[in-house]
PDB file of C-alpha atoms in Angstrom:
ATOM      1  CA  GLU A  64       0.000   0.000   0.000  1.00  0.00           C
ATOM      2  CA  ALA A  65       1.439   3.333  -1.043  1.00  0.00           C
ATOM      3  CA  GLY A  66       1.589   5.880   1.747  1.00  0.00           C
ATOM      4  CA  VAL A  67       0.486   9.497   1.883  1.00  0.00           C
ATOM      5  CA  ALA A  68       2.549  11.557  -0.543  1.00  0.00           C
ATOM      6  CA  GLN A  69       3.392  15.209   0.093  1.00  0.00           C
ATOM      7  CA  SER A  70       5.374  17.760  -1.847  1.00  0.00           C
ATOM      8  CA  PRO A  71       7.539  19.686  -1.682  1.00  0.00           C
ATOM      9  CA  ARG A  72       9.600  18.366   1.244  1.00  0.00           C
ATOM     10  CA  TYR A  73      11.106  21.752   1.992  1.00  0.00           C
ATOM     11  CA  LYS A  74      10.198  25.315   1.124  1.00  0.00           C
ATOM     12  CA  ILE A  75      11.840  28.598   2.052  1.00  0.00           C
ATOM     13  CA  ILE A  76      10.009  31.827   1.299  1.00  0.00           C
ATOM     14  CA  GLU A  77      10.067  35.423   2.432  1.00  0.00           C
ATOM     15  CA  LYS A  78       7.269  36.865   4.504  1.00  0.00           C
ATOM     16  CA  ARG A  79       4.315  38.151   2.511  1.00  0.00           C
ATOM     17  CA  GLN A  80       4.997  35.651  -0.264  1.00  0.00           C
ATOM     18  CA  SER A  81       2.601  32.830  -1.085  1.00  0.00           C
ATOM     19  CA  VAL A  82       3.169  29.083  -0.962  1.00  0.00           C
ATOM     20  CA  ALA A  83       1.226  25.927  -1.770  1.00  0.00           C
ATOM     21  CA  PHE A  84       1.528  22.380  -0.525  1.00  0.00           C
ATOM     22  CA  TRP A  85       0.197  19.270  -2.197  1.00  0.00           C
ATOM     23  CA  CYS A  86      -1.050  15.995  -0.708  1.00  0.00           C
ATOM     24  CA  ASN A  87      -2.066  12.697  -2.266  1.00  0.00           C
ATOM     25  CA  PRO A  88      -3.753  10.476   0.321  1.00  0.00           C
ATOM     26  CA  ILE A  89      -3.887   6.706   0.449  1.00  0.00           C
ATOM     27  CA  SER A  90      -6.213   5.396  -2.229  1.00  0.00           C
ATOM     28  CA  GLY A  91      -9.740   4.916  -0.966  1.00  0.00           C
ATOM     29  CA  HIS A  92      -9.330   6.980   2.192  1.00  0.00           C
ATOM     30  CA  ALA A  93     -12.340   9.215   2.605  1.00  0.00           C
ATOM     31  CA  THR A  94     -10.980  11.539   5.275  1.00  0.00           C
ATOM     32  CA  LEU A  95      -8.063  13.897   4.751  1.00  0.00           C
ATOM     33  CA  TYR A  96      -6.456  16.137   7.344  1.00  0.00           C
ATOM     34  CA  TRP A  97      -3.974  19.002   7.269  1.00  0.00           C
ATOM     35  CA  TYR A  98      -2.004  19.523  10.476  1.00  0.00           C
ATOM     36  CA  GLN A  99       0.500  22.214  11.403  1.00  0.00           C
ATOM     37  CA  GLN A 100       3.378  21.091  13.603  1.00  0.00           C
ATOM     38  CA  ILE A 101       5.539  23.819  15.103  1.00  0.00           C
ATOM     39  CA  LEU A 102       8.940  22.659  16.316  1.00  0.00           C
ATOM     40  CA  GLY A 103       8.671  20.956  19.704  1.00  0.00           C
ATOM     41  CA  GLN A 104       4.869  20.816  19.688  1.00  0.00           C
ATOM     42  CA  GLY A 105       2.185  18.319  18.806  1.00  0.00           C
ATOM     43  CA  PRO A 106       0.360  18.481  15.482  1.00  0.00           C
ATOM     44  CA  LYS A 107      -2.463  21.017  15.403  1.00  0.00           C
ATOM     45  CA  LEU A 108      -5.424  20.340  13.130  1.00  0.00           C
ATOM     46  CA  LEU A 109      -5.971  23.017  10.504  1.00  0.00           C
ATOM     47  CA  ILE A 110      -8.666  21.458   8.345  1.00  0.00           C
ATOM     48  CA  GLN A 111     -10.419  18.135   7.870  1.00  0.00           C
ATOM     49  CA  PHE A 112     -12.151  16.918   4.713  1.00  0.00           C
ATOM     50  CA  GLN A 113     -14.632  14.079   4.369  1.00  0.00           C
ATOM     51  CA  ASN A 114     -14.489  13.204   0.670  1.00  0.00           C
ATOM     52  CA  ASN A 115     -14.495  16.672  -0.884  1.00  0.00           C
ATOM     53  CA  GLY A 116     -16.469  18.438   1.838  1.00  0.00           C
ATOM     54  CA  VAL A 117     -15.032  20.355   4.795  1.00  0.00           C
ATOM     55  CA  VAL A 118     -15.819  18.771   8.169  1.00  0.00           C
ATOM     56  CA  ASP A 119     -13.812  21.094  10.402  1.00  0.00           C
ATOM     57  CA  ASP A 120     -11.796  24.209   9.650  1.00  0.00           C
ATOM     58  CA  SER A 121     -12.266  25.963  12.972  1.00  0.00           C
ATOM     59  CA  GLN A 122      -8.529  26.466  13.507  1.00  0.00           C
ATOM     60  CA  LEU A 123      -7.652  27.461   9.957  1.00  0.00           C
ATOM     61  CA  PRO A 124      -6.585  31.137   9.746  1.00  0.00           C
ATOM     62  CA  LYS A 125      -8.951  31.828   6.904  1.00  0.00           C
ATOM     63  CA  ASP A 126      -7.615  35.315   6.205  1.00  0.00           C
ATOM     64  CA  ARG A 127      -4.418  33.748   4.884  1.00  0.00           C
ATOM     65  CA  PHE A 128      -4.851  29.987   4.642  1.00  0.00           C
ATOM     66  CA  SER A 129      -7.025  28.134   2.154  1.00  0.00           C
ATOM     67  CA  ALA A 130      -7.396  24.474   1.274  1.00  0.00           C
ATOM     68  CA  GLU A 131      -9.281  22.419  -1.224  1.00  0.00           C
ATOM     69  CA  ARG A 132      -9.723  18.780  -2.019  1.00  0.00           C
ATOM     70  CA  LEU A 133     -10.470  18.215  -5.664  1.00  0.00           C
ATOM     71  CA  LYS A 134     -12.746  15.305  -6.545  1.00  0.00           C
ATOM     72  CA  GLY A 135     -12.328  13.940  -3.035  1.00  0.00           C
ATOM     73  CA  VAL A 136      -8.750  12.799  -3.669  1.00  0.00           C
ATOM     74  CA  ASP A 137      -5.738  15.149  -3.804  1.00  0.00           C
ATOM     75  CA  SER A 138      -5.600  18.256  -1.686  1.00  0.00           C
ATOM     76  CA  THR A 139      -3.717  21.529  -1.689  1.00  0.00           C
ATOM     77  CA  LEU A 140      -3.077  23.905   1.196  1.00  0.00           C
ATOM     78  CA  LYS A 141      -2.156  27.491   0.386  1.00  0.00           C
ATOM     79  CA  ILE A 142      -0.803  30.322   2.496  1.00  0.00           C
ATOM     80  CA  GLN A 143      -1.052  33.869   1.182  1.00  0.00           C
ATOM     81  CA  PRO A 144       0.550  36.024   2.471  1.00  0.00           C
ATOM     82  CA  ALA A 145       2.919  34.082   4.713  1.00  0.00           C
ATOM     83  CA  LYS A 146       4.022  35.340   8.119  1.00  0.00           C
ATOM     84  CA  LEU A 147       7.099  34.455  10.133  1.00  0.00           C
ATOM     85  CA  GLU A 148       4.969  32.467  12.589  1.00  0.00           C
ATOM     86  CA  ASP A 149       3.843  30.162   9.778  1.00  0.00           C
ATOM     87  CA  SER A 150       7.246  28.481   9.883  1.00  0.00           C
ATOM     88  CA  ALA A 151       6.387  24.877  10.710  1.00  0.00           C
ATOM     89  CA  VAL A 152       5.997  21.408   9.261  1.00  0.00           C
ATOM     90  CA  TYR A 153       2.714  20.933   7.431  1.00  0.00           C
ATOM     91  CA  LEU A 154       1.516  17.367   7.702  1.00  0.00           C
ATOM     92  CA  CYS A 155      -1.138  15.722   5.613  1.00  0.00           C
ATOM     93  CA  ALA A 156      -2.906  12.627   6.920  1.00  0.00           C
ATOM     94  CA  SER A 157      -5.666  10.385   5.694  1.00  0.00           C
ATOM     95  CA  SER A 158      -7.897   7.757   7.264  1.00  0.00           C
ATOM     96  CA  GLU A 159     -10.418   5.284   5.943  1.00  0.00           C
ATOM     97  CA  ASP A 160     -13.531   6.855   7.381  1.00  0.00           C
ATOM     98  CA  GLY A 161     -12.505   9.276  10.130  1.00  0.00           C
ATOM     99  CA  ASN A 162     -14.344   7.384  12.841  1.00  0.00           C
ATOM    100  CA  ASN A 163     -11.605   6.152  15.163  1.00  0.00           C
ATOM    101  CA  SER A 164      -9.664   4.689  12.261  1.00  0.00           C
ATOM    102  CA  PRO A 165      -5.882   5.203  12.303  1.00  0.00           C
ATOM    103  CA  LEU A 166      -4.397   8.323  10.760  1.00  0.00           C
ATOM    104  CA  HIS A 167      -1.724   7.724   8.142  1.00  0.00           C
ATOM    105  CA  PHE A 168       0.645  10.666   7.866  1.00  0.00           C
ATOM    106  CA  GLY A 169       2.893  11.849   5.088  1.00  0.00           C
ATOM    107  CA  ASN A 170       6.407  13.052   5.908  1.00  0.00           C
ATOM    108  CA  GLY A 171       5.328  16.659   5.742  1.00  0.00           C
ATOM    109  CA  THR A 172       6.541  19.870   4.157  1.00  0.00           C
ATOM    110  CA  ARG A 173       8.946  21.918   6.224  1.00  0.00           C
ATOM    111  CA  LEU A 174       8.211  25.604   5.627  1.00  0.00           C
ATOM    112  CA  THR A 175      10.635  28.325   6.629  1.00  0.00           C
ATOM    113  CA  VAL A 176       9.448  31.923   6.367  1.00  0.00           C
ATOM    114  CA  THR A 177      12.224  34.509   6.521  1.00  0.00           C
TER     115      THR A 177
ATOM    116  CA  GLN B 292     -11.112  23.833  23.515  1.00  0.00           C
ATOM    117  CA  GLN B 293     -10.659  20.486  25.169  1.00  0.00           C
ATOM    118  CA  GLN B 294      -7.081  19.409  25.653  1.00  0.00           C
ATOM    119  CA  VAL B 295      -5.031  16.289  25.867  1.00  0.00           C
ATOM    120  CA  LYS B 296      -2.294  16.776  28.467  1.00  0.00           C
ATOM    121  CA  GLN B 297       0.851  14.715  28.124  1.00  0.00           C
ATOM    122  CA  SER B 298       3.817  14.205  30.481  1.00  0.00           C
ATOM    123  CA  PRO B 299       6.741  14.215  30.808  1.00  0.00           C
ATOM    124  CA  GLN B 300       7.965  16.568  28.119  1.00  0.00           C
ATOM    125  CA  SER B 301      11.211  14.615  27.829  1.00  0.00           C
ATOM    126  CA  LEU B 302      12.481  11.319  29.198  1.00  0.00           C
ATOM    127  CA  ILE B 303      15.843   9.597  29.307  1.00  0.00           C
ATOM    128  CA  VAL B 304      15.906   5.859  29.996  1.00  0.00           C
ATOM    129  CA  GLN B 305      18.720   3.366  30.085  1.00  0.00           C
ATOM    130  CA  LYS B 306      18.670   0.565  27.535  1.00  0.00           C
ATOM    131  CA  GLY B 307      16.624  -2.308  28.890  1.00  0.00           C
ATOM    132  CA  GLY B 308      14.639  -0.093  31.240  1.00  0.00           C
ATOM    133  CA  ILE B 309      10.941   0.765  31.242  1.00  0.00           C
ATOM    134  CA  SER B 310       9.742   3.993  29.638  1.00  0.00           C
ATOM    135  CA  ILE B 311       6.443   5.396  30.898  1.00  0.00           C
ATOM    136  CA  ILE B 312       4.565   8.278  29.301  1.00  0.00           C
ATOM    137  CA  ASN B 313       1.279   9.591  30.649  1.00  0.00           C
ATOM    138  CA  CYS B 314      -1.677  11.299  29.092  1.00  0.00           C
ATOM    139  CA  ALA B 315      -4.722  12.932  30.687  1.00  0.00           C
ATOM    140  CA  TYR B 316      -7.907  13.769  28.854  1.00  0.00           C
ATOM    141  CA  GLU B 317     -10.855  15.924  29.805  1.00  0.00           C
ATOM    142  CA  ASN B 318     -13.875  14.532  28.094  1.00  0.00           C
ATOM    143  CA  THR B 319     -15.409  11.194  29.019  1.00  0.00           C
ATOM    144  CA  ALA B 320     -16.967  10.949  25.576  1.00  0.00           C
ATOM    145  CA  PHE B 321     -13.611   9.811  24.204  1.00  0.00           C
ATOM    146  CA  ASP B 322     -13.714   6.193  23.115  1.00  0.00           C
ATOM    147  CA  TYR B 323     -10.478   5.738  21.224  1.00  0.00           C
ATOM    148  CA  PHE B 324      -7.029   6.422  22.606  1.00  0.00           C
ATOM    149  CA  PRO B 325      -4.050   6.069  20.250  1.00  0.00           C
ATOM    150  CA  TRP B 326      -0.352   6.632  20.705  1.00  0.00           C
ATOM    151  CA  TYR B 327       1.738   7.845  17.790  1.00  0.00           C
ATOM    152  CA  GLN B 328       5.495   7.607  17.342  1.00  0.00           C
ATOM    153  CA  GLN B 329       7.449  10.180  15.342  1.00  0.00           C
ATOM    154  CA  PHE B 330      11.050  10.017  14.173  1.00  0.00           C
ATOM    155  CA  PRO B 331      12.917  13.155  13.007  1.00  0.00           C
ATOM    156  CA  GLY B 332      11.955  14.127   9.484  1.00  0.00           C
ATOM    157  CA  LYS B 333       9.009  11.738   9.404  1.00  0.00           C
ATOM    158  CA  GLY B 334       5.308  12.033  10.023  1.00  0.00           C
ATOM    159  CA  PRO B 335       3.770  10.437  13.124  1.00  0.00           C
ATOM    160  CA  ALA B 336       2.866   6.763  12.808  1.00  0.00           C
ATOM    161  CA  LEU B 337       0.295   4.849  14.844  1.00  0.00           C
ATOM    162  CA  LEU B 338       2.020   2.749  17.475  1.00  0.00           C
ATOM    163  CA  ILE B 339      -0.813   1.271  19.530  1.00  0.00           C
ATOM    164  CA  ALA B 340      -4.378   2.203  20.450  1.00  0.00           C
ATOM    165  CA  ILE B 341      -6.960   1.195  23.049  1.00  0.00           C
ATOM    166  CA  ARG B 342     -10.707   1.501  23.539  1.00  0.00           C
ATOM    167  CA  PRO B 343     -12.056   2.139  27.065  1.00  0.00           C
ATOM    168  CA  ASP B 344     -13.838  -1.182  27.330  1.00  0.00           C
ATOM    169  CA  VAL B 345     -10.494  -2.735  28.312  1.00  0.00           C
ATOM    170  CA  SER B 346      -7.989  -1.559  30.927  1.00  0.00           C
ATOM    171  CA  GLU B 347      -4.851  -2.728  29.181  1.00  0.00           C
ATOM    172  CA  LYS B 348      -3.611  -3.639  25.724  1.00  0.00           C
ATOM    173  CA  LYS B 349      -0.238  -5.156  24.959  1.00  0.00           C
ATOM    174  CA  GLU B 350       1.550  -5.407  21.623  1.00  0.00           C
ATOM    175  CA  GLY B 351       5.049  -6.760  21.923  1.00  0.00           C
ATOM    176  CA  ARG B 352       7.084  -4.475  24.173  1.00  0.00           C
ATOM    177  CA  PHE B 353       4.408  -1.738  24.087  1.00  0.00           C
ATOM    178  CA  THR B 354       1.503  -1.597  26.542  1.00  0.00           C
ATOM    179  CA  ILE B 355      -1.301   0.912  26.989  1.00  0.00           C
ATOM    180  CA  SER B 356      -2.850   1.119  30.437  1.00  0.00           C
ATOM    181  CA  PHE B 357      -6.184   2.876  30.713  1.00  0.00           C
ATOM    182  CA  ASN B 358      -7.663   4.344  33.902  1.00  0.00           C
ATOM    183  CA  LYS B 359     -11.160   5.528  33.136  1.00  0.00           C
ATOM    184  CA  SER B 360     -11.919   6.907  36.608  1.00  0.00           C
ATOM    185  CA  ALA B 361      -8.772   9.038  36.586  1.00  0.00           C
ATOM    186  CA  LYS B 362      -9.253   9.940  32.916  1.00  0.00           C
ATOM    187  CA  GLN B 363      -5.703   8.924  32.165  1.00  0.00           C
ATOM    188  CA  PHE B 364      -3.944   6.517  29.865  1.00  0.00           C
ATOM    189  CA  SER B 365      -0.291   5.669  29.689  1.00  0.00           C
ATOM    190  CA  LEU B 366       2.223   4.081  27.358  1.00  0.00           C
ATOM    191  CA  HIS B 367       4.740   1.620  28.768  1.00  0.00           C
ATOM    192  CA  ILE B 368       7.733   0.533  26.721  1.00  0.00           C
ATOM    193  CA  MET B 369       9.363  -2.539  28.217  1.00  0.00           C
ATOM    194  CA  ASP B 370      13.010  -3.407  27.588  1.00  0.00           C
ATOM    195  CA  SER B 371      13.537  -0.001  25.955  1.00  0.00           C
ATOM    196  CA  GLN B 372      15.942  -0.009  23.013  1.00  0.00           C
ATOM    197  CA  PRO B 373      17.939   2.790  21.329  1.00  0.00           C
ATOM    198  CA  GLY B 374      15.668   2.379  18.301  1.00  0.00           C
ATOM    199  CA  ASP B 375      12.748   3.494  20.472  1.00  0.00           C
ATOM    200  CA  SER B 376      14.290   6.967  20.729  1.00  0.00           C
ATOM    201  CA  ALA B 377      11.626   9.172  19.191  1.00  0.00           C
ATOM    202  CA  THR B 378       8.867  11.598  20.083  1.00  0.00           C
ATOM    203  CA  TYR B 379       5.631  10.049  21.290  1.00  0.00           C
ATOM    204  CA  PHE B 380       2.218  11.675  21.081  1.00  0.00           C
ATOM    205  CA  CYS B 381      -1.016  10.640  22.710  1.00  0.00           C
ATOM    206  CA  ALA B 382      -4.188  11.628  20.941  1.00  0.00           C
ATOM    207  CA  ALA B 383      -7.911  11.538  21.478  1.00  0.00           C
ATOM    208  CA  PRO B 384     -11.035  12.365  19.506  1.00  0.00           C
ATOM    209  CA  SER B 385     -12.592  15.760  19.971  1.00  0.00           C
ATOM    210  CA  TYR B 386     -15.749  16.071  22.049  1.00  0.00           C
ATOM    211  CA  SER B 387     -17.449  17.869  19.181  1.00  0.00           C
ATOM    212  CA  SER B 388     -16.459  15.405  16.484  1.00  0.00           C
ATOM    213  CA  ALA B 389     -15.258  11.826  16.889  1.00  0.00           C
ATOM    214  CA  SER B 390     -13.252  12.127  13.696  1.00  0.00           C
ATOM    215  CA  LYS B 391     -11.352  15.226  14.857  1.00  0.00           C
ATOM    216  CA  ILE B 392      -8.149  13.983  16.461  1.00  0.00           C
ATOM    217  CA  ILE B 393      -6.372  16.196  18.989  1.00  0.00           C
ATOM    218  CA  PHE B 394      -2.736  15.514  19.841  1.00  0.00           C
ATOM    219  CA  GLY B 395      -0.823  15.968  23.071  1.00  0.00           C
ATOM    220  CA  SER B 396       2.286  18.130  23.177  1.00  0.00           C
ATOM    221  CA  GLY B 397       4.644  15.159  22.827  1.00  0.00           C
ATOM    222  CA  THR B 398       7.329  13.381  24.853  1.00  0.00           C
ATOM    223  CA  ARG B 399      10.848  13.215  23.527  1.00  0.00           C
ATOM    224  CA  LEU B 400      12.246   9.840  24.574  1.00  0.00           C
ATOM    225  CA  SER B 401      15.963   9.101  24.520  1.00  0.00           C
ATOM    226  CA  ILE B 402      17.255   5.612  25.255  1.00  0.00           C
ATOM    227  CA  ARG B 403      20.846   5.551  26.443  1.00  0.00           C
ATOM    228  CA  PRO B 404      22.899   2.540  25.303  1.00  0.00           C
TER     229      PRO B 404
END
């Protein structure tokens, strides 16, 4: 079984620039999550999709962050404009149905905002 | 927002010793308690999980103990090995949505040879 794929692995941008991350979940997984992990902290949920609908985006800074999941498969997370405090690892995860089924994480995108 | 409180923040254990990490949750509606293991440069991976209808679950050297009355669950790593050196996160479903998983702050475990 292929795992969750994320790209790019690393990204360095200047503040006020924009950036986009891509995620391809495990085939057949209905639920997709984007987490933000700041160094030394636990992952923080940004947005959760069930198929192509948003289930929870309560902690997504909607003035600068946006996400979509096209056709219920791949997903992109965008930040525009970036701030210094956005420096973090952005993790994508998927699960079969979101109801107490294990989360499968990608290796993340490490974003550095200078 | 409900929290999942994890301790200790860091832990150093001699090879062959027992590593114990604790997690406290707030909401009794939780019914699924996983532990995730994360190595540097990698995403977290599910290590072991328990449901509250049992008090203990063992998989190899890893054991989850669950104390429903105290609203705590813990991870025990027996015969700790250098390869167990990683960051461990407990997690629990959100009160508002069973599919929303909230993570603890993590425990950095180092096993000394």
